[in-house]
Amino acid sequence: YCEEQSRVVLPRAAVLRVLDQSGEREGGTGDTVAFSCGHFFHQEEYLSEIIPKFQSTLVDISKRLEVAMPISDALFLSEFRQKKVKSVACPDCVSVALGQL
């Protein structure tokens, strides 16, 4: 049984580190996408660079494994594009994990 979660709880120190490193603590724009793995990206970079890089990684992994993964690919990309709390690790961590297959 799994309940849908509406938030991810992060330690205060991790949140403050993200805010400091992103400049949001000093009046930034509030457009940082943060993940429970501790990684974060500015939203513009996330949408224009990180997601396309992840899509390319999925293609490369499919070629290396010689198997198409259309459902997995679609599920990951759908999750990463949602504006709500993400229920998966960041694209970089997912790429590393998939690359170990």
Coordinates of C-alpha atoms in Angstrom, one line a residue:
Y1 CA 0.0 0.0 0.0
C2 CA 1.5 3.3 -1.0
E3 CA 0.0 6.7 -0.3
E4 CA 0.5 9.5 -2.7
Q5 CA 2.8 12.1 -1.1
S6 CA 2.3 15.8 -1.6
R7 CA 5.8 16.7 -0.3
V8 CA 9.3 15.5 0.3
V9 CA 10.8 16.3 3.7
L10 CA 14.4 17.5 3.6
P11 CA 16.6 18.3 6.6
R12 CA 16.8 22.0 7.3
A13 CA 20.6 22.1 6.6
A14 CA 20.0 20.6 3.1
V15 CA 17.3 23.2 2.4
L16 CA 19.5 26.1 3.6
R17 CA 22.4 24.8 1.5
V18 CA 20.2 24.7 -1.6
L19 CA 18.9 28.2 -0.9
D20 CA 22.4 29.6 -0.3
Q21 CA 23.9 28.0 -3.4
S22 CA 21.0 29.0 -5.7
G23 CA 21.0 32.6 -4.4
E24 CA 17.4 32.3 -3.4
R25 CA 18.1 33.2 0.3
E26 CA 19.2 36.6 -0.8
G27 CA 16.1 37.4 -2.8
G28 CA 16.4 35.2 -5.8
T29 CA 13.5 34.5 -8.2
G30 CA 12.2 31.3 -6.5
D31 CA 12.6 29.2 -9.6
T32 CA 14.8 26.3 -8.3
V33 CA 13.8 22.7 -8.9
A34 CA 15.1 20.6 -5.9
F35 CA 15.2 16.9 -5.5
S36 CA 15.4 14.7 -2.4
C37 CA 18.8 13.4 -3.5
G38 CA 20.1 16.9 -2.7
H39 CA 20.6 18.0 -6.3
F40 CA 18.9 21.1 -7.6
F41 CA 18.7 23.1 -10.8
H42 CA 17.6 26.5 -11.8
Q43 CA 14.3 26.0 -13.6
E44 CA 15.5 27.5 -16.9
E45 CA 18.5 25.2 -16.9
Y46 CA 16.4 22.2 -15.8
L47 CA 14.0 22.7 -18.7
S48 CA 16.4 23.7 -21.4
E49 CA 19.4 21.5 -20.6
I50 CA 18.8 18.9 -18.0
I51 CA 15.7 17.3 -19.4
P52 CA 17.0 17.2 -23.1
K53 CA 20.3 15.7 -21.8
F54 CA 18.2 13.1 -19.9
Q55 CA 16.2 12.3 -23.1
S56 CA 19.5 11.8 -25.0
T57 CA 20.8 9.5 -22.2
L58 CA 17.6 7.4 -22.4
V59 CA 18.2 6.9 -26.2
D60 CA 21.8 6.0 -25.6
I61 CA 20.9 3.4 -22.9
S62 CA 18.3 1.9 -25.1
K63 CA 20.8 1.5 -27.9
R64 CA 23.4 0.0 -25.6
L65 CA 20.9 -2.5 -24.2
E66 CA 19.5 -3.1 -27.6
V67 CA 16.0 -2.8 -26.2
A68 CA 13.4 -0.1 -26.5
M69 CA 12.0 1.3 -23.2
P70 CA 9.1 3.5 -24.4
I71 CA 7.0 3.1 -21.3
S72 CA 9.8 3.7 -18.9
D73 CA 11.0 6.6 -20.9
A74 CA 7.6 8.2 -21.0
L75 CA 7.0 7.7 -17.3
F76 CA 10.3 9.3 -16.3
L77 CA 9.8 12.2 -18.7
S78 CA 6.3 12.8 -17.6
E79 CA 7.3 12.8 -13.9
F80 CA 10.2 15.2 -14.6
R81 CA 8.0 17.6 -16.5
Q82 CA 5.3 17.8 -13.8
K83 CA 5.3 20.9 -11.7
K84 CA 4.4 19.1 -8.5
V85 CA 6.7 17.3 -6.1
K86 CA 8.8 14.8 -8.0
S87 CA 8.6 11.2 -6.8
V88 CA 11.9 10.1 -8.4
A89 CA 15.5 11.1 -8.0
C90 CA 16.9 13.9 -10.2
P91 CA 17.6 13.2 -13.9
D92 CA 21.3 13.0 -13.2
C93 CA 20.9 10.3 -10.5
V94 CA 18.4 8.4 -12.6
S95 CA 20.8 8.5 -15.5
V96 CA 23.7 7.1 -13.4
A97 CA 21.4 4.3 -12.1
L98 CA 20.1 3.4 -15.5
G99 CA 23.7 3.5 -16.9
Q100 CA 24.6 0.7 -14.5
L101 CA 22.1 -1.7 -16.1

